[in-house]
CSV table of C-alpha atoms in Angstrom, one decimal:
chain,number,residue,atom,x,y,z
A,19,UNK,CA,-8.2,12.8,7.2
A,20,UNK,CA,-6.0,13.8,4.2
A,21,UNK,CA,-7.7,13.0,0.9
A,22,UNK,CA,-5.6,12.3,-2.2
A,23,UNK,CA,-7.1,12.9,-5.6
A,24,UNK,CA,-5.5,11.4,-8.7
A,25,UNK,CA,-6.0,12.5,-12.2
A,26,UNK,CA,-6.8,11.4,-14.8
A,27,UNK,CA,-8.6,8.2,-13.9
A,28,UNK,CA,-7.4,6.6,-17.1
A,29,UNK,CA,-4.6,7.5,-19.4
A,30,UNK,CA,-4.5,6.0,-22.9
A,31,UNK,CA,-1.1,6.1,-24.4
A,32,UNK,CA,1.2,4.2,-26.8
A,33,UNK,CA,4.5,2.6,-26.0
A,34,UNK,CA,7.3,5.2,-26.2
A,35,UNK,CA,5.0,8.1,-25.2
A,36,UNK,CA,5.5,10.2,-22.1
A,37,UNK,CA,3.0,9.6,-19.2
A,38,UNK,CA,2.2,12.3,-16.6
A,39,UNK,CA,0.1,11.4,-13.6
A,40,UNK,CA,-1.1,13.8,-11.0
A,41,UNK,CA,-1.9,13.5,-7.3
A,42,UNK,CA,-3.3,16.3,-5.3
A,43,UNK,CA,-3.6,16.3,-1.5
A,44,UNK,CA,-6.4,18.0,0.4
A,45,UNK,CA,-3.8,19.6,2.7
A,46,UNK,CA,0.0,19.8,2.7
A,47,UNK,CA,1.8,16.5,3.1
A,48,UNK,CA,5.2,18.1,2.8
A,49,UNK,CA,7.2,15.6,0.8
A,50,UNK,CA,5.8,12.5,2.5
A,51,UNK,CA,4.3,11.0,-0.7
A,52,UNK,CA,5.0,7.7,-2.5
A,53,UNK,CA,4.0,6.2,-5.8
A,54,UNK,CA,3.2,2.5,-6.4
A,55,UNK,CA,2.6,0.4,-9.5
A,56,UNK,CA,0.1,-2.4,-9.5
A,57,UNK,CA,-0.5,-5.0,-12.2
A,58,UNK,CA,-3.5,-7.4,-12.2
A,59,UNK,CA,-3.2,-10.1,-9.7
A,60,UNK,CA,-0.1,-8.7,-8.1
A,61,UNK,CA,0.8,-6.8,-5.0
A,62,UNK,CA,1.7,-3.1,-5.3
A,63,UNK,CA,5.3,-2.2,-6.0
A,64,UNK,CA,7.0,0.8,-4.5
A,65,UNK,CA,8.3,3.2,-7.3
A,66,UNK,CA,9.0,6.5,-5.7
A,67,UNK,CA,9.2,7.6,-2.0
A,68,UNK,CA,9.4,11.0,-0.4
A,69,UNK,CA,8.0,12.5,-3.6
A,70,UNK,CA,11.1,12.2,-5.7
A,71,UNK,CA,13.4,9.3,-4.7
A,72,UNK,CA,13.4,6.2,-6.8
A,73,UNK,CA,13.1,3.0,-4.9
A,74,UNK,CA,15.7,0.3,-5.3
A,75,UNK,CA,15.8,-1.3,-8.7
A,76,UNK,CA,13.3,1.2,-10.3
A,77,UNK,CA,14.3,2.3,-13.8
A,78,UNK,CA,15.3,5.9,-14.4
A,79,UNK,CA,12.4,6.5,-16.7
A,80,UNK,CA,10.2,6.8,-13.6
A,81,UNK,CA,10.5,10.2,-11.8
A,82,UNK,CA,8.5,12.0,-9.2
A,83,UNK,CA,8.2,15.6,-8.3
A,84,UNK,CA,6.2,18.0,-6.2
A,85,UNK,CA,5.8,19.0,-2.6
A,86,UNK,CA,3.0,20.3,-0.4
A,87,UNK,CA,-0.3,19.4,-2.1
A,88,UNK,CA,0.7,18.8,-5.8
A,89,UNK,CA,2.7,15.9,-7.0
A,90,UNK,CA,3.5,14.3,-10.4
A,91,UNK,CA,4.7,10.9,-11.5
A,92,UNK,CA,6.3,11.0,-14.9
A,93,UNK,CA,7.2,8.0,-17.1
A,94,UNK,CA,9.5,9.4,-19.7
A,95,UNK,CA,9.0,6.7,-22.3
A,96,UNK,CA,6.4,4.0,-21.8
A,97,UNK,CA,7.6,0.4,-22.0
A,98,UNK,CA,5.1,-2.4,-22.6
A,99,UNK,CA,5.5,-3.5,-18.9
A,100,UNK,CA,4.5,-0.1,-17.6
A,101,UNK,CA,0.8,-0.4,-18.5
A,102,UNK,CA,-0.7,-0.8,-15.0
A,103,UNK,CA,-2.5,1.1,-12.3
A,104,UNK,CA,-0.6,3.7,-10.3
A,105,UNK,CA,-1.4,4.8,-6.8
A,106,UNK,CA,-0.1,7.7,-4.8
A,107,UNK,CA,0.1,7.4,-1.0
A,108,UNK,CA,0.8,9.9,1.8
A,109,UNK,CA,1.9,9.2,5.4
A,110,UNK,CA,1.1,11.4,8.4
A,111,UNK,CA,2.9,10.9,11.6
A,112,UNK,CA,0.5,12.5,14.1
A,113,UNK,CA,-1.7,10.7,14.3
A,114,UNK,CA,-0.2,8.0,12.2
A,115,UNK,CA,-2.2,7.5,9.1
A,116,UNK,CA,-1.7,6.5,5.5
A,117,UNK,CA,-4.1,7.3,2.7
A,118,UNK,CA,-4.0,6.2,-0.9
A,119,UNK,CA,-5.3,7.9,-4.0
A,120,UNK,CA,-8.0,6.2,-6.0
A,121,UNK,CA,-5.5,5.2,-8.7
A,122,UNK,CA,-4.7,6.1,-12.4
A,123,UNK,CA,-4.9,3.3,-15.0
A,124,UNK,CA,-2.3,3.6,-17.8
A,125,UNK,CA,-3.7,1.6,-20.7
A,126,UNK,CA,-2.4,0.9,-24.2
A,127,UNK,CA,-4.0,3.2,-26.8
B,30,UNK,CA,16.0,-9.6,0.2
B,31,UNK,CA,12.9,-9.6,2.4
B,32,UNK,CA,10.2,-12.1,1.7
B,33,UNK,CA,6.7,-12.1,3.1
B,34,UNK,CA,4.5,-15.2,3.1
B,35,UNK,CA,0.9,-14.8,4.0
B,36,UNK,CA,-1.6,-17.4,5.1
B,37,UNK,CA,-4.1,-18.9,2.7
B,38,UNK,CA,-7.6,-17.8,1.5
B,39,UNK,CA,-10.5,-17.7,4.0
B,40,UNK,CA,-14.2,-17.9,3.7
B,41,UNK,CA,-16.1,-16.5,6.7
B,42,UNK,CA,-19.6,-15.9,7.8
B,43,UNK,CA,-20.9,-12.4,8.5
B,44,UNK,CA,-20.3,-11.5,12.2
B,45,UNK,CA,-17.3,-13.8,12.6
B,46,UNK,CA,-13.6,-13.0,12.8
B,47,UNK,CA,-10.6,-13.7,10.6
B,48,UNK,CA,-7.0,-13.8,11.5
B,49,UNK,CA,-4.4,-13.5,8.7
B,50,UNK,CA,-0.7,-14.2,9.2
B,51,UNK,CA,2.4,-12.8,7.5
B,52,UNK,CA,5.8,-14.3,8.0
B,53,UNK,CA,8.9,-12.3,7.2
B,54,UNK,CA,12.2,-13.8,6.2
B,55,UNK,CA,15.5,-12.8,4.6
B,56,UNK,CA,16.0,-9.5,6.5
B,57,UNK,CA,18.0,-8.4,9.6
B,58,UNK,CA,16.3,-5.1,10.3
B,59,UNK,CA,15.6,-4.5,14.0
B,60,UNK,CA,13.1,-1.6,13.8
B,61,UNK,CA,11.0,-2.7,10.9
B,62,UNK,CA,7.3,-2.2,10.6
B,63,UNK,CA,4.5,-4.3,9.1
B,64,UNK,CA,1.5,-2.6,7.7
B,65,UNK,CA,-1.8,-4.1,6.5
B,66,UNK,CA,-3.5,-2.8,3.4
B,67,UNK,CA,-6.6,-4.3,1.8
B,68,UNK,CA,-8.1,-4.1,-1.6
B,69,UNK,CA,-11.8,-4.9,-2.3
B,70,UNK,CA,-12.5,-6.5,-5.7
B,71,UNK,CA,-11.9,-3.9,-8.5
B,72,UNK,CA,-11.2,-1.2,-5.9
B,73,UNK,CA,-8.2,0.8,-4.7
B,74,UNK,CA,-5.9,0.3,-1.7
B,75,UNK,CA,-6.9,1.0,1.9
B,76,UNK,CA,-4.5,1.2,4.8
B,77,UNK,CA,-5.7,-0.6,8.0
B,78,UNK,CA,-2.9,-0.2,10.4
B,79,UNK,CA,0.7,-1.1,11.3
B,80,UNK,CA,2.9,-2.5,14.0
B,81,UNK,CA,6.6,-2.1,14.8
B,82,UNK,CA,7.3,-5.6,16.3
B,83,UNK,CA,10.3,-4.6,18.4
B,84,UNK,CA,8.1,-2.0,20.2
B,85,UNK,CA,4.9,-4.0,20.1
B,86,UNK,CA,3.0,-0.9,19.4
B,87,UNK,CA,0.2,-0.9,16.8
B,88,UNK,CA,-1.5,2.0,15.2
B,89,UNK,CA,-4.9,1.7,13.4
B,90,UNK,CA,-6.8,3.6,10.8
B,91,UNK,CA,-9.7,5.4,12.4
B,92,UNK,CA,-12.2,3.5,10.2
B,93,UNK,CA,-11.1,0.1,11.7
B,94,UNK,CA,-10.6,1.2,15.3
B,95,UNK,CA,-12.2,-1.3,17.6
B,96,UNK,CA,-12.6,-4.0,14.9
B,97,UNK,CA,-9.0,-4.7,13.9
B,98,UNK,CA,-6.1,-6.0,16.0
B,99,UNK,CA,-2.6,-6.2,14.7
B,100,UNK,CA,0.0,-8.2,16.6
B,101,UNK,CA,3.5,-9.6,16.1
B,102,UNK,CA,5.6,-12.5,17.3
B,103,UNK,CA,9.2,-11.3,17.2
B,104,UNK,CA,10.5,-14.8,17.8
B,105,UNK,CA,9.0,-16.1,14.6
B,106,UNK,CA,9.0,-12.8,12.6
B,107,UNK,CA,5.3,-13.2,12.0
B,108,UNK,CA,2.7,-10.5,12.1
B,109,UNK,CA,-1.0,-11.1,12.4
B,110,UNK,CA,-4.1,-9.1,11.5
B,111,UNK,CA,-7.4,-10.0,13.1
B,112,UNK,CA,-10.6,-8.4,11.8
B,113,UNK,CA,-13.8,-9.0,13.7
B,114,UNK,CA,-17.6,-8.5,13.1
B,115,UNK,CA,-17.1,-9.3,9.5
B,116,UNK,CA,-19.5,-8.1,6.9
B,117,UNK,CA,-19.8,-8.6,3.2
B,118,UNK,CA,-18.0,-5.3,2.5
B,119,UNK,CA,-14.9,-6.8,4.1
B,120,UNK,CA,-14.5,-9.2,1.2
B,121,UNK,CA,-11.1,-8.2,-0.1
B,122,UNK,CA,-7.5,-9.2,-0.7
B,123,UNK,CA,-5.5,-8.4,2.4
B,124,UNK,CA,-1.8,-7.5,2.0
B,125,UNK,CA,0.9,-7.2,4.6
B,126,UNK,CA,3.8,-4.8,3.7
B,127,UNK,CA,7.2,-4.5,5.2
B,128,UNK,CA,9.0,-1.2,5.9
B,129,UNK,CA,12.7,-1.3,7.0
B,130,UNK,CA,12.0,1.4,9.6
B,131,UNK,CA,9.0,3.0,11.3
B,132,UNK,CA,9.1,6.1,9.0
B,133,UNK,CA,9.8,4.2,5.8
B,134,UNK,CA,7.6,3.2,3.0
B,135,UNK,CA,6.8,-0.5,2.4
B,136,UNK,CA,9.3,-1.8,-0.1
B,137,UNK,CA,8.2,-5.4,0.3
B,138,UNK,CA,4.7,-6.9,0.1
B,139,UNK,CA,3.2,-10.2,0.7
B,140,UNK,CA,1.3,-12.1,-1.9
B,141,UNK,CA,-2.1,-11.2,-0.5
B,142,UNK,CA,-4.8,-13.2,1.2
B,143,UNK,CA,-8.3,-13.3,-0.2
B,144,UNK,CA,-10.9,-13.1,2.6
B,145,UNK,CA,-14.5,-13.8,1.4
B,146,UNK,CA,-17.4,-12.9,3.7
B,147,UNK,CA,-20.5,-14.7,2.7
B,148,UNK,CA,-23.5,-16.3,4.3
């Protein structure tokens, strides 16, 4: 099973600052990686798919990069509504399997 | 705009089973997939499996093989997740998630169903 490791566990930043979140896979996942945002009491929200494509309606301040085993989610300038937990997720087709990282919490400094 | 509405919260005894439903509306996709993801209190996300209703084929995470059954009723656009032999560690919020195709990521999520396993 592919393991995804996210770092850091917690990121303490102020509004307007840049956030850089990392996700490392235990083996190559090509570009089959997504990022989700989750706020307390809410379902996850798809932000980025296939490593670098923004989902419908996602602001341009969110961007994703990487391929193979190393991926990054960047929030260029944090808005108050961006403070949340972020998860990366990979999908394997044979056998079909998804795994999630353990999450990175972006909190207000 | 796809909307997913899940069934209500459940309290179950250890050893019993639970069946959660997820009704989709607002979309006209033929080859969509419904996945089930759970989240234990204060923990991360865990994929359980998925089904493509038009094919009727379900795939399961290895961890849940033999204990979870995912089905779908195409006529009502409703998917179901049944988990058996419940234990306290299965206490979690269970989400269904909709992907517009089998190889797509879930862009729509249900509101979640809290399943509490307690004696």
